mmCIF file of C-alpha atoms in Angstrom:
data_model
loop_
_atom_site.group_PDB
_atom_site.id
_atom_site.type_symbol
_atom_site.label_atom_id
_atom_site.label_comp_id
_atom_site.label_asym_id
_atom_site.label_seq_id
_atom_site.Cartn_x
_atom_site.Cartn_y
_atom_site.Cartn_z
ATOM 1 C CA MET A 17 105.018 115.508 26.434
ATOM 2 C CA ARG A 18 108.964 115.024 27.676
ATOM 3 C CA SER A 19 112.067 116.656 26.902
ATOM 4 C CA SER A 20 113.640 114.234 24.536
ATOM 5 C CA GLU A 21 111.045 114.713 22.487
ATOM 6 C CA LEU A 22 112.437 118.360 21.306
ATOM 7 C CA LYS A 23 113.771 118.522 18.148
ATOM 8 C CA ALA A 24 116.577 120.743 17.034
ATOM 9 C CA GLU A 25 114.394 122.698 14.634
ATOM 10 C CA ASP A 26 111.941 123.696 18.214
ATOM 11 C CA TYR A 27 114.400 126.138 19.778
ATOM 12 C CA ASN A 28 117.246 128.246 18.973
ATOM 13 C CA PRO A 29 120.726 126.024 19.996
ATOM 14 C CA PHE A 30 121.199 128.747 22.350
ATOM 15 C CA TYR A 31 118.970 127.693 24.717
ATOM 16 C CA GLN A 32 120.369 123.898 24.608
ATOM 17 C CA THR A 33 122.216 124.769 28.028
ATOM 18 C CA TYR A 34 119.097 125.422 29.589
ATOM 19 C CA ILE A 35 117.524 122.239 27.603
ATOM 20 C CA ASP A 36 120.596 119.962 29.465
ATOM 21 C CA LYS A 37 119.879 121.199 32.776
ATOM 22 C CA LEU A 38 116.689 118.845 32.618
ATOM 23 C CA ASP A 39 116.547 114.828 33.197
ATOM 24 C CA ASN A 40 114.316 113.227 30.288
ATOM 25 C CA VAL A 41 111.237 115.069 32.107
ATOM 26 C CA GLU A 42 107.603 115.818 31.464
ATOM 27 C CA LEU A 43 106.836 119.415 31.196
ATOM 28 C CA VAL A 44 104.146 119.754 33.689
ATOM 29 C CA GLU A 45 106.133 117.900 36.074
ATOM 30 C CA ALA A 46 109.299 119.584 35.322
ATOM 31 C CA LEU A 47 107.001 123.246 36.222
ATOM 32 C CA TYR A 48 106.046 121.513 38.951
ATOM 33 C CA GLY A 49 109.360 120.224 39.853
ATOM 34 C CA GLY A 50 110.713 123.153 39.893
ATOM 35 C CA LEU A 51 107.955 125.292 41.872
ATOM 36 C CA THR A 52 109.342 123.190 45.556
ATOM 37 C CA PHE A 53 112.784 123.092 44.156
ATOM 38 C CA PHE A 54 112.920 127.275 44.003
ATOM 39 C CA ILE A 55 110.688 127.771 46.825
ATOM 40 C CA ASP A 56 113.058 125.847 49.042
ATOM 41 C CA HIS A 57 116.180 127.591 47.708
ATOM 42 C CA ILE A 58 114.753 130.552 48.383
ATOM 43 C CA LYS A 59 113.802 130.233 51.633
ATOM 44 C CA LYS A 60 117.531 129.123 52.307
ATOM 45 C CA ILE A 61 118.970 133.183 51.278
ATOM 46 C CA PRO A 62 119.629 134.787 54.549
ATOM 47 C CA THR A 63 118.494 138.359 54.089
ATOM 48 C CA SER A 64 122.457 139.673 54.668
ATOM 49 C CA LYS A 65 122.906 137.757 51.253
ATOM 50 C CA TRP A 66 120.005 139.225 49.580
ATOM 51 C CA ASN A 67 121.609 142.465 47.838
ATOM 52 C CA TYR A 68 125.177 140.365 47.564
ATOM 53 C CA ALA A 69 126.713 140.362 44.210
ATOM 54 C CA TYR A 70 129.620 137.772 44.145
ATOM 55 C CA GLU A 71 131.661 140.684 41.921
ATOM 56 C CA THR A 72 131.196 144.121 40.503
ATOM 57 C CA GLU A 73 128.537 144.816 38.304
ATOM 58 C CA LYS A 74 127.230 141.405 38.320
ATOM 59 C CA TRP A 75 123.752 140.703 39.963
ATOM 60 C CA SER A 76 122.726 140.680 43.110
ATOM 61 C CA VAL A 77 120.655 137.177 44.730
ATOM 62 C CA ALA A 78 117.458 139.482 44.317
ATOM 63 C CA GLN A 79 117.913 140.636 40.821
ATOM 64 C CA VAL A 80 119.126 136.735 39.810
ATOM 65 C CA LEU A 81 116.069 135.778 41.742
ATOM 66 C CA LEU A 82 113.729 138.483 40.185
ATOM 67 C CA HIS A 83 115.463 137.928 36.143
ATOM 68 C CA VAL A 84 114.277 134.385 36.686
ATOM 69 C CA ILE A 85 110.466 135.607 37.330
ATOM 70 C CA ASP A 86 110.918 137.965 34.362
ATOM 71 C CA THR A 87 112.331 135.365 32.233
ATOM 72 C CA GLU A 88 109.520 133.284 33.039
ATOM 73 C CA ARG A 89 106.650 135.641 31.723
ATOM 74 C CA VAL A 90 108.291 136.372 28.505
ATOM 75 C CA PHE A 91 108.187 132.874 27.916
ATOM 76 C CA GLN A 92 105.054 132.207 28.921
ATOM 77 C CA TYR A 93 103.824 134.953 27.175
ATOM 78 C CA ARG A 94 105.587 133.624 23.780
ATOM 79 C CA ALA A 95 104.091 130.197 24.796
ATOM 80 C CA LEU A 96 100.525 131.399 24.857
ATOM 81 C CA CYS A 97 100.865 133.678 21.875
ATOM 82 C CA PHE A 98 102.164 130.758 19.897
ATOM 83 C CA SER A 99 99.345 128.219 21.194
ATOM 84 C CA ARG A 100 97.030 130.488 20.253
ATOM 85 C CA GLY A 101 98.438 130.924 16.643
ATOM 86 C CA ASP A 102 99.808 134.371 16.628
ATOM 87 C CA LYS A 103 102.465 134.815 13.807
ATOM 88 C CA SER A 104 103.983 137.837 15.063
ATOM 89 C CA HIS A 105 107.281 137.668 15.173
ATOM 90 C CA PHE A 106 108.489 138.399 19.059
ATOM 91 C CA PRO A 107 111.382 140.423 20.243
ATOM 92 C CA GLY A 108 113.900 139.724 22.445
ATOM 93 C CA PHE A 109 114.467 141.033 25.461
ATOM 94 C CA ASP A 110 117.443 142.990 27.213
ATOM 95 C CA GLN A 111 117.796 141.231 30.522
ATOM 96 C CA ASP A 112 120.361 143.802 31.931
ATOM 97 C CA ILE A 113 117.654 146.500 31.569
ATOM 98 C CA TYR A 114 114.791 144.153 32.975
ATOM 99 C CA VAL A 115 117.171 143.834 36.011
ATOM 100 C CA SER A 116 118.320 147.216 36.328
ATOM 101 C CA ASP A 117 114.747 148.465 36.415
ATOM 102 C CA SER A 118 113.581 145.655 38.750
ATOM 103 C CA ASN A 119 113.845 147.459 41.831
ATOM 104 C CA ALA A 120 115.147 143.966 43.665
ATOM 105 C CA GLU A 121 117.421 146.028 46.725
ATOM 106 C CA LYS A 122 113.649 147.267 47.658
ATOM 107 C CA ARG A 123 111.659 143.702 47.177
ATOM 108 C CA SER A 124 111.526 141.445 50.471
ATOM 109 C CA LYS A 125 111.624 137.844 50.289
ATOM 110 C CA GLU A 126 108.781 137.006 51.022
ATOM 111 C CA SER A 127 107.538 139.732 48.156
ATOM 112 C CA ILE A 128 109.726 137.551 45.798
ATOM 113 C CA LEU A 129 107.997 134.332 46.809
ATOM 114 C CA ASN A 130 105.268 134.965 46.276
ATOM 115 C CA ASP A 131 105.683 137.039 42.818
ATOM 116 C CA PHE A 132 107.359 134.001 42.070
ATOM 117 C CA ILE A 133 104.637 131.047 43.212
ATOM 118 C CA ALA A 134 102.314 133.251 41.152
ATOM 119 C CA VAL A 135 103.634 132.956 38.026
ATOM 120 C CA ARG A 136 105.052 129.472 38.344
ATOM 121 C CA ASN A 137 101.503 128.354 39.307
ATOM 122 C CA SER A 138 100.505 130.386 36.127
ATOM 123 C CA SER A 139 102.782 128.651 33.853
ATOM 124 C CA ILE A 140 101.497 125.092 35.270
ATOM 125 C CA ASN A 141 97.941 125.876 34.645
ATOM 126 C CA LEU A 142 98.715 127.307 31.053
ATOM 127 C CA PHE A 143 100.952 124.270 29.687
ATOM 128 C CA ARG A 144 98.732 121.731 31.502
ATOM 129 C CA SER A 145 95.688 123.529 29.736
ATOM 130 C CA PHE A 146 98.154 122.169 26.139
ATOM 131 C CA ASP A 147 97.793 119.014 23.892
ATOM 132 C CA GLU A 148 100.304 117.662 22.126
ATOM 133 C CA GLN A 149 98.496 119.058 19.029
ATOM 134 C CA VAL A 150 99.176 122.660 20.812
ATOM 135 C CA LEU A 151 102.545 122.024 22.032
ATOM 136 C CA GLN A 152 103.933 121.595 18.809
ATOM 137 C CA LYS A 153 102.549 125.088 17.557
ATOM 138 C CA TRP A 154 105.373 127.138 16.904
ATOM 139 C CA GLY A 155 105.995 131.107 16.235
ATOM 140 C CA VAL A 156 109.474 133.310 15.960
ATOM 141 C CA ALA A 157 110.679 135.334 19.237
ATOM 142 C CA SER A 158 113.718 136.901 19.008
ATOM 143 C CA ASN A 159 114.220 135.755 14.769
ATOM 144 C CA SER A 160 114.042 132.377 15.598
ATOM 145 C CA ARG A 161 111.518 129.609 15.850
ATOM 146 C CA MET A 162 110.334 128.218 19.450
ATOM 147 C CA SER A 163 107.694 125.669 19.455
ATOM 148 C CA VAL A 164 105.422 126.216 22.575
ATOM 149 C CA ALA A 165 106.713 122.876 24.477
ATOM 150 C CA ALA A 166 110.459 124.302 23.996
ATOM 151 C CA ALA A 167 109.254 127.334 25.553
ATOM 152 C CA GLY A 168 108.097 125.406 28.982
ATOM 153 C CA PHE A 169 111.273 123.300 28.903
ATOM 154 C CA ILE A 170 113.418 126.228 28.546
ATOM 155 C CA ILE A 171 111.567 127.685 31.716
ATOM 156 C CA SER A 172 112.109 124.957 33.351
ATOM 157 C CA GLY A 173 115.989 124.813 32.638
ATOM 158 C CA HIS A 174 116.555 128.245 33.022
ATOM 159 C CA LEU A 175 115.298 128.556 36.933
ATOM 160 C CA LYS A 176 117.945 125.515 37.113
ATOM 161 C CA HIS A 177 120.429 127.320 35.428
ATOM 162 C CA HIS A 178 120.079 130.264 37.669
ATOM 163 C CA VAL A 179 119.867 128.125 40.750
ATOM 164 C CA ASN A 180 123.332 126.667 39.909
ATOM 165 C CA VAL A 181 124.771 129.985 39.504
ATOM 166 C CA LEU A 182 123.592 131.218 43.182
ATOM 167 C CA ASP A 183 124.802 128.132 44.846
ATOM 168 C CA GLU A 184 128.349 127.896 42.538
ATOM 169 C CA ARG A 185 129.240 131.642 42.989
ATOM 170 C CA TYR A 186 126.922 133.036 45.582
ATOM 171 C CA PHE A 187 127.013 130.787 48.458
#
């Protein structure tokens, strides 16, 4: 499935920012592309910038990276549940609590890099296992309808969004 095939009812308009970060790309290709893209960005970050935040009360570089990983885990789980027909209504998650409890300042670049690689490879394997029919399934998260495909595209666009934020505001 390509990002241009998503319909308005596939996701909450809040996520349009992330979808807009993507070209008209196929879902699994977007996930693969994000793998090398993000690894390259993480490797370029000097250790001296790891705990840097561009402003008081903003997240550090390490916290941003862990936020990307945590968010991917949440959306991956949602996609799995929706793909299996789970009709539970999944709550939102408070990203600020996740970040504050992430212990990012104690994590090494290698640790976060390895974490991202494991999570992204898991996402690739999960979404690669879905056929077109499964990608059209949907569920409810954060009080909004979301398709399995939309969850995958949001994962990809969210990563690009935060790399752009790092490039524009941190470096």
